[in-house]
C-alpha atoms as a PDB file:
ATOM      1  CA  MET A   1       0.021   0.288   0.150  1.00  0.00           C
ATOM      2  CA  ARG A   2       2.768   1.955   0.724  1.00  0.00           C
ATOM      3  CA  SER A   3       4.724   1.619  -2.737  1.00  0.00           C
ATOM      4  CA  ARG A   4       1.648   2.675  -4.223  1.00  0.00           C
ATOM      5  CA  PHE A   5       0.621   4.944  -2.417  1.00  0.00           C
ATOM      6  CA  PHE A   6       3.646   6.958  -3.440  1.00  0.00           C
ATOM      7  CA  SER A   7       3.429   5.672  -6.674  1.00  0.00           C
ATOM      8  CA  PHE A   8      -0.058   7.707  -7.207  1.00  0.00           C
ATOM      9  CA  LEU A   9       1.681  10.916  -4.983  1.00  0.00           C
ATOM     10  CA  LEU A  10       5.514  10.580  -6.744  1.00  0.00           C
ATOM     11  CA  GLY A  11       5.109   8.819 -10.229  1.00  0.00           C
ATOM     12  CA  GLY A  12       4.317   5.580 -11.969  1.00  0.00           C
ATOM     13  CA  PRO A  13       2.408   5.116 -14.762  1.00  0.00           C
ATOM     14  CA  LYS A  14      -0.860   7.283 -14.860  1.00  0.00           C
ATOM     15  CA  ARG A  15      -0.249   8.189 -11.651  1.00  0.00           C
ATOM     16  CA  LEU A  16       1.860  10.560 -13.382  1.00  0.00           C
ATOM     17  CA  TYR A  17      -0.655  12.775 -14.467  1.00  0.00           C
ATOM     18  CA  ALA A  18      -2.153  12.907 -10.879  1.00  0.00           C
ATOM     19  CA  LEU A  19      -1.587  14.676  -8.006  1.00  0.00           C
ATOM     20  CA  GLY A  20       1.174  14.089  -6.775  1.00  0.00           C
ATOM     21  CA  LEU A  21      -0.313  16.373  -3.795  1.00  0.00           C
ATOM     22  CA  LEU A  22      -1.112  17.908  -2.747  1.00  0.00           C
ATOM     23  CA  SER A  23       0.237  19.763  -4.400  1.00  0.00           C
ATOM     24  CA  TYR A  24       0.295  22.123  -3.889  1.00  0.00           C
ATOM     25  CA  LEU A  25       1.179  24.281  -5.473  1.00  0.00           C
ATOM     26  CA  PHE A  26       4.962  24.915  -8.672  1.00  0.00           C
ATOM     27  CA  PHE A  27       6.865  27.116 -11.270  1.00  0.00           C
ATOM     28  CA  SER A  28       8.447  26.916 -14.324  1.00  0.00           C
ATOM     29  CA  GLY A  29      12.565  27.444 -14.702  1.00  0.00           C
ATOM     30  CA  THR A  30      11.677  31.133 -16.093  1.00  0.00           C
ATOM     31  CA  LEU A  31      10.124  31.226 -13.085  1.00  0.00           C
ATOM     32  CA  LEU A  32      13.084  30.859 -10.782  1.00  0.00           C
ATOM     33  CA  LEU A  33      14.417  33.773 -12.698  1.00  0.00           C
ATOM     34  CA  ALA A  34      14.742  37.485 -10.246  1.00  0.00           C
ATOM     35  CA  GLN A  35      13.877  36.225  -7.270  1.00  0.00           C
ATOM     36  CA  VAL A  36      14.627  38.624  -4.434  1.00  0.00           C
ATOM     37  CA  PRO A  37      15.202  37.961  -0.801  1.00  0.00           C
ATOM     38  CA  MET A  38      12.952  39.159   1.727  1.00  0.00           C
ATOM     39  CA  THR A  39      14.217  41.436   4.244  1.00  0.00           C
ATOM     40  CA  ASN A  40      12.823  40.195   8.225  1.00  0.00           C
ATOM     41  CA  ALA A  41      10.105  43.005   8.083  1.00  0.00           C
ATOM     42  CA  GLU A  42       9.093  41.961   4.812  1.00  0.00           C
ATOM     43  CA  ALA A  43       9.182  38.675   5.276  1.00  0.00           C
ATOM     44  CA  THR A  44       7.035  38.547   8.177  1.00  0.00           C
ATOM     45  CA  ALA A  45       4.477  42.055   6.896  1.00  0.00           C
ATOM     46  CA  LEU A  46       4.305  37.571   4.370  1.00  0.00           C
ATOM     47  CA  ARG A  47       3.267  35.894   7.228  1.00  0.00           C
ATOM     48  CA  SER A  48       0.729  37.928   8.247  1.00  0.00           C
ATOM     49  CA  LYS A  49      -1.496  39.089   5.264  1.00  0.00           C
ATOM     50  CA  VAL A  50      -1.094  35.372   4.577  1.00  0.00           C
ATOM     51  CA  LYS A  51      -2.597  34.121   7.779  1.00  0.00           C
ATOM     52  CA  ASP A  52      -5.772  36.724   7.807  1.00  0.00           C
ATOM     53  CA  GLN A  53      -6.341  35.087   4.423  1.00  0.00           C
ATOM     54  CA  ALA A  54      -5.978  31.451   5.363  1.00  0.00           C
ATOM     55  CA  LYS A  55      -8.229  32.101   8.411  1.00  0.00           C
ATOM     56  CA  ALA A  56     -10.799  34.098   5.893  1.00  0.00           C
ATOM     57  CA  THR A  57     -11.179  31.214   3.510  1.00  0.00           C
ATOM     58  CA  ARG A  58     -13.775  28.741   4.277  1.00  0.00           C
ATOM     59  CA  THR A  59     -14.440  27.498   0.374  1.00  0.00           C
ATOM     60  CA  ILE A  60     -11.836  27.948  -3.118  1.00  0.00           C
ATOM     61  CA  SER A  61     -12.550  26.504  -6.101  1.00  0.00           C
ATOM     62  CA  SER A  62     -10.718  26.617  -8.879  1.00  0.00           C
ATOM     63  CA  ASP A  63      -9.130  25.027 -11.755  1.00  0.00           C
ATOM     64  CA  PHE A  64      -5.457  24.325 -12.305  1.00  0.00           C
ATOM     65  CA  ILE A  65      -2.676  22.676 -14.114  1.00  0.00           C
ATOM     66  CA  GLN A  66      -0.477  20.296 -13.737  1.00  0.00           C
ATOM     67  CA  HIS A  67       3.362  19.538 -15.346  1.00  0.00           C
ATOM     68  CA  LYS A  68       4.871  16.440 -13.720  1.00  0.00           C
ATOM     69  CA  HIS A  69       8.665  16.943 -14.827  1.00  0.00           C
ATOM     70  CA  LEU A  70      10.890  13.796 -15.020  1.00  0.00           C
ATOM     71  CA  ASP A  71      14.529  13.949 -15.972  1.00  0.00           C
ATOM     72  CA  PHE A  72      14.301  10.932 -18.868  1.00  0.00           C
ATOM     73  CA  LEU A  73      11.144  12.684 -20.613  1.00  0.00           C
ATOM     74  CA  SER A  74      12.134  15.982 -23.376  1.00  0.00           C
ATOM     75  CA  ASN A  75       8.229  16.104 -22.159  1.00  0.00           C
ATOM     76  CA  ASP A  76       7.022  17.662 -19.036  1.00  0.00           C
ATOM     77  CA  ILE A  77       3.453  15.310 -18.734  1.00  0.00           C
ATOM     78  CA  GLU A  78       1.185  17.587 -18.822  1.00  0.00           C
ATOM     79  CA  SER A  79      -2.826  16.930 -17.140  1.00  0.00           C
ATOM     80  CA  LYS A  80      -5.371  19.918 -16.006  1.00  0.00           C
ATOM     81  CA  GLY A  81      -8.594  19.522 -13.421  1.00  0.00           C
ATOM     82  CA  THR A  82     -10.506  20.756 -11.101  1.00  0.00           C
ATOM     83  CA  LEU A  83     -10.019  21.614  -7.604  1.00  0.00           C
ATOM     84  CA  ALA A  84     -12.883  21.639  -4.396  1.00  0.00           C
ATOM     85  CA  PHE A  85     -12.285  22.703  -0.636  1.00  0.00           C
ATOM     86  CA  LYS A  86     -13.606  22.858   1.562  1.00  0.00           C
ATOM     87  CA  ALA A  87     -11.949  24.133   5.845  1.00  0.00           C
ATOM     88  CA  PRO A  88     -10.587  22.228   7.651  1.00  0.00           C
ATOM     89  CA  ASN A  89      -9.142  19.892   5.980  1.00  0.00           C
ATOM     90  CA  ILE A  90     -11.598  18.071   2.868  1.00  0.00           C
ATOM     91  CA  VAL A  91      -9.707  18.762  -0.634  1.00  0.00           C
ATOM     92  CA  LYS A  92     -10.651  17.339  -4.143  1.00  0.00           C
ATOM     93  CA  TRP A  93      -8.487  16.738  -7.275  1.00  0.00           C
ATOM     94  CA  GLU A  94     -10.728  16.494 -10.087  1.00  0.00           C
ATOM     95  CA  TYR A  95      -8.386  15.351 -13.391  1.00  0.00           C
ATOM     96  CA  THR A  96     -10.383  15.969 -16.393  1.00  0.00           C
ATOM     97  CA  THR A  97      -7.688  15.824 -19.064  1.00  0.00           C
ATOM     98  CA  PRO A  98      -6.420  13.778 -20.273  1.00  0.00           C
ATOM     99  CA  PHE A  99      -8.622  11.289 -18.536  1.00  0.00           C
ATOM    100  CA  SER A 100     -10.975  10.900 -15.246  1.00  0.00           C
ATOM    101  CA  TYR A 101      -9.597  10.559 -12.548  1.00  0.00           C
ATOM    102  CA  ALA A 102     -10.742  12.005  -8.806  1.00  0.00           C
ATOM    103  CA  VAL A 103      -8.927  11.902  -5.133  1.00  0.00           C
ATOM    104  CA  LEU A 104     -10.292  13.931  -2.300  1.00  0.00           C
ATOM    105  CA  PHE A 105      -8.664  14.039   1.448  1.00  0.00           C
ATOM    106  CA  LYS A 106     -11.558  13.814   3.379  1.00  0.00           C
ATOM    107  CA  ASP A 107     -11.205  13.182   7.231  1.00  0.00           C
ATOM    108  CA  GLU A 108      -8.376  11.381   7.731  1.00  0.00           C
ATOM    109  CA  LYS A 109      -8.927   9.373   4.603  1.00  0.00           C
ATOM    110  CA  LEU A 110      -7.804   9.231   0.848  1.00  0.00           C
ATOM    111  CA  TYR A 111     -10.702   7.978  -1.649  1.00  0.00           C
ATOM    112  CA  ILE A 112      -9.497   7.806  -5.380  1.00  0.00           C
ATOM    113  CA  ASN A 113     -12.216   6.866  -8.223  1.00  0.00           C
ATOM    114  CA  ASP A 114      -9.999   5.987 -11.682  1.00  0.00           C
ATOM    115  CA  ASN A 115     -12.391   6.525 -13.975  1.00  0.00           C
ATOM    116  CA  GLY A 116     -14.739   4.710 -12.220  1.00  0.00           C
ATOM    117  CA  SER A 117     -12.936   2.322 -10.694  1.00  0.00           C
ATOM    118  CA  LYS A 118     -12.533   3.382  -6.503  1.00  0.00           C
ATOM    119  CA  SER A 119     -10.802   2.146  -3.800  1.00  0.00           C
ATOM    120  CA  ASP A 120      -9.066   4.058   0.149  1.00  0.00           C
ATOM    121  CA  MET A 121      -7.377   4.544   2.403  1.00  0.00           C
ATOM    122  CA  ASP A 122      -6.443   5.216   6.297  1.00  0.00           C
ATOM    123  CA  LEU A 123      -3.789   8.430   5.970  1.00  0.00           C
ATOM    124  CA  GLY A 124      -3.995   8.684  10.428  1.00  0.00           C
ATOM    125  CA  SER A 125      -2.335   5.408  11.562  1.00  0.00           C
ATOM    126  CA  ASN A 126       0.927   6.098   8.854  1.00  0.00           C
ATOM    127  CA  LYS A 127       3.242   9.787  10.625  1.00  0.00           C
ATOM    128  CA  VAL A 128       4.152  10.331   6.905  1.00  0.00           C
ATOM    129  CA  PHE A 129       0.610  10.372   4.813  1.00  0.00           C
ATOM    130  CA  LYS A 130      -0.526  12.327   7.593  1.00  0.00           C
ATOM    131  CA  GLN A 131       1.821  15.066   7.169  1.00  0.00           C
ATOM    132  CA  LEU A 132       1.745  14.480   3.692  1.00  0.00           C
ATOM    133  CA  ASN A 133      -1.847  15.045   4.203  1.00  0.00           C
ATOM    134  CA  GLN A 134      -1.951  18.412   6.232  1.00  0.00           C
ATOM    135  CA  LEU A 135       0.567  20.374   4.443  1.00  0.00           C
ATOM    136  CA  ILE A 136      -1.281  19.291   0.924  1.00  0.00           C
ATOM    137  CA  THR A 137      -4.276  21.065   2.979  1.00  0.00           C
ATOM    138  CA  ALA A 138      -1.842  23.673   4.398  1.00  0.00           C
ATOM    139  CA  SER A 139      -0.268  24.186   0.880  1.00  0.00           C
ATOM    140  CA  ILE A 140      -3.007  25.580  -0.382  1.00  0.00           C
ATOM    141  CA  ARG A 141      -4.335  28.054   1.462  1.00  0.00           C
ATOM    142  CA  GLY A 142      -0.490  29.354   1.788  1.00  0.00           C
ATOM    143  CA  ASP A 143      -0.406  28.583   5.468  1.00  0.00           C
ATOM    144  CA  MET A 144       2.708  26.610   5.935  1.00  0.00           C
ATOM    145  CA  PHE A 145       4.738  28.908   7.980  1.00  0.00           C
ATOM    146  CA  ASP A 146       5.398  27.022  10.727  1.00  0.00           C
ATOM    147  CA  ASP A 147       9.893  27.488  11.317  1.00  0.00           C
ATOM    148  CA  SER A 148      10.300  23.488  13.492  1.00  0.00           C
ATOM    149  CA  ALA A 149       8.779  22.091  11.009  1.00  0.00           C
ATOM    150  CA  PHE A 150      10.744  23.258   7.637  1.00  0.00           C
ATOM    151  CA  GLU A 151      13.902  25.878   6.915  1.00  0.00           C
ATOM    152  CA  ILE A 152      11.917  29.252   5.141  1.00  0.00           C
ATOM    153  CA  ARG A 153      13.417  31.269   3.085  1.00  0.00           C
ATOM    154  CA  TYR A 154      11.251  34.212   1.642  1.00  0.00           C
ATOM    155  CA  PHE A 155      11.317  36.197  -2.167  1.00  0.00           C
ATOM    156  CA  PHE A 156       9.763  38.789  -4.105  1.00  0.00           C
ATOM    157  CA  GLU A 157       9.451  37.664  -7.799  1.00  0.00           C
ATOM    158  CA  LYS A 158       8.179  40.883 -10.218  1.00  0.00           C
ATOM    159  CA  GLU A 159       4.901  41.596  -8.089  1.00  0.00           C
ATOM    160  CA  ASN A 160       4.183  38.438  -6.543  1.00  0.00           C
ATOM    161  CA  SER A 161       6.073  36.392  -3.287  1.00  0.00           C
ATOM    162  CA  LEU A 162       8.059  33.201  -3.883  1.00  0.00           C
ATOM    163  CA  VAL A 163       8.179  31.040  -0.882  1.00  0.00           C
ATOM    164  CA  HIS A 164      10.282  28.253  -0.085  1.00  0.00           C
ATOM    165  CA  PHE A 165       9.789  25.470   2.316  1.00  0.00           C
ATOM    166  CA  MET A 166      12.448  22.575   3.037  1.00  0.00           C
ATOM    167  CA  PRO A 167      10.841  20.074   5.387  1.00  0.00           C
ATOM    168  CA  LYS A 168      13.041  19.508   9.272  1.00  0.00           C
ATOM    169  CA  ASP A 169      11.897  16.217   9.781  1.00  0.00           C
ATOM    170  CA  GLN A 170      13.771  13.350   7.857  1.00  0.00           C
ATOM    171  CA  GLN A 171      12.143  10.668   7.123  1.00  0.00           C
ATOM    172  CA  PHE A 172       9.416  12.783   5.419  1.00  0.00           C
ATOM    173  CA  ALA A 173      12.392  14.740   3.834  1.00  0.00           C
ATOM    174  CA  ALA A 174      13.160  11.488   2.229  1.00  0.00           C
ATOM    175  CA  PHE A 175      10.085  11.440   0.109  1.00  0.00           C
ATOM    176  CA  ILE A 176       9.604  15.711   0.240  1.00  0.00           C
ATOM    177  CA  LYS A 177      12.606  17.959  -0.568  1.00  0.00           C
ATOM    178  CA  ALA A 178      10.641  21.277  -1.012  1.00  0.00           C
ATOM    179  CA  PHE A 179       8.078  23.024  -1.759  1.00  0.00           C
ATOM    180  CA  HIS A 180       7.924  25.756  -2.808  1.00  0.00           C
ATOM    181  CA  ILE A 181       4.265  28.424  -3.096  1.00  0.00           C
ATOM    182  CA  ARG A 182       4.063  31.556  -5.214  1.00  0.00           C
ATOM    183  CA  PHE A 183       0.782  34.106  -3.700  1.00  0.00           C
ATOM    184  CA  ASN A 184      -0.130  37.326  -5.323  1.00  0.00           C
ATOM    185  CA  ALA A 185      -0.117  40.349  -3.684  1.00  0.00           C
ATOM    186  CA  THR A 186      -3.584  39.811  -1.851  1.00  0.00           C
ATOM    187  CA  GLY A 187      -1.257  36.672  -0.415  1.00  0.00           C
ATOM    188  CA  GLU A 188      -3.002  34.223  -2.415  1.00  0.00           C
ATOM    189  CA  VAL A 189      -2.317  31.492  -3.723  1.00  0.00           C
ATOM    190  CA  GLU A 190      -1.026  31.477  -7.773  1.00  0.00           C
ATOM    191  CA  ALA A 191       1.233  28.549  -7.813  1.00  0.00           C
ATOM    192  CA  VAL A 192       2.860  25.463  -6.178  1.00  0.00           C
ATOM    193  CA  LYS A 193       5.690  23.261  -6.817  1.00  0.00           C
ATOM    194  CA  MET A 194       6.389  20.056  -4.943  1.00  0.00           C
ATOM    195  CA  ILE A 195      10.693  18.319  -6.184  1.00  0.00           C
ATOM    196  CA  GLU A 196      11.286  15.138  -5.407  1.00  0.00           C
ATOM    197  CA  PRO A 197      15.030  14.569  -3.603  1.00  0.00           C
ATOM    198  CA  SER A 198      15.817  13.630  -7.199  1.00  0.00           C
ATOM    199  CA  ASP A 199      14.798  16.941  -8.388  1.00  0.00           C
ATOM    200  CA  ASP A 200      12.172  15.904 -10.080  1.00  0.00           C
ATOM    201  CA  TYR A 201       8.570  17.961  -9.063  1.00  0.00           C
ATOM    202  CA  THR A 202       4.443  18.626  -9.870  1.00  0.00           C
ATOM    203  CA  GLN A 203       3.477  21.552 -10.054  1.00  0.00           C
ATOM    204  CA  ILE A 204       0.420  23.637 -10.188  1.00  0.00           C
ATOM    205  CA  VAL A 205      -0.750  27.043 -11.309  1.00  0.00           C
ATOM    206  CA  PHE A 206      -4.016  27.676 -10.860  1.00  0.00           C
ATOM    207  CA  SER A 207      -7.082  29.756 -12.436  1.00  0.00           C
ATOM    208  CA  ASN A 208     -10.350  31.153 -12.071  1.00  0.00           C
ATOM    209  CA  ARG A 209     -10.351  31.460  -8.477  1.00  0.00           C
ATOM    210  CA  LYS A 210     -13.145  31.105  -6.342  1.00  0.00           C
ATOM    211  CA  GLN A 211     -13.721  32.027  -2.391  1.00  0.00           C
ATOM    212  CA  ASN A 212     -15.732  31.187  -0.676  1.00  0.00           C
ATOM    213  CA  GLN A 213     -18.520  30.612  -2.192  1.00  0.00           C
ATOM    214  CA  PRO A 214     -20.855  27.696  -2.044  1.00  0.00           C
ATOM    215  CA  ILE A 215     -19.819  24.016  -2.254  1.00  0.00           C
ATOM    216  CA  PRO A 216     -21.874  21.451  -2.167  1.00  0.00           C
ATOM    217  CA  ASP A 217     -21.705  18.662   0.571  1.00  0.00           C
ATOM    218  CA  ALA A 218     -21.778  16.066  -3.288  1.00  0.00           C
ATOM    219  CA  VAL A 219     -18.634  17.369  -4.354  1.00  0.00           C
ATOM    220  CA  PHE A 220     -16.716  15.910  -2.220  1.00  0.00           C
ATOM    221  CA  SER A 221     -19.161  12.444  -1.597  1.00  0.00           C
ATOM    222  CA  HIS A 222     -17.258   9.508  -2.448  1.00  0.00           C
END
């Protein structure tokens, strides 16, 4: 079960397309240009803005484009879909292109619907799985500012802000090397990049974001 789950999340046949996220979040090579480090005061102001935004967020719905970069492939694998989030920690990723595939994090469980073939697994009984579930939720809201869990670095990137989160837990770092999250001027998450120890990565860009609008319970059924 462990290998199957991480095959889905971090790579592996058909699941190369699937979140691998959480998610969360991403960046193309051009986005790595022109990064200017923040001062301590600027980083403090960003944390405050993002935390206020996260506290006010009850629901999020958004479209997304995901790229899975693998070193041995000449082109990234692209997939598209929709995200639905409901506070405090219910997240659904639904892939629509190039195939139908849905992933739901709810009640410390992972539910997978692979074009009608359904399965689930308990995340709460495993430390790494549980931590990953929490980070996926936190990355969507942007509120991952925990100095005890991450080494954190802050940058300006044109009119946006870019924050690098490197896990301190060695067991977790064996699976995830870093999260990069890009915020817009209001403190909303625009993009997330999840980097593996091999430097392969999953990157996700959000669009058509809608916040605090009602989402039917049926969206989160399994």
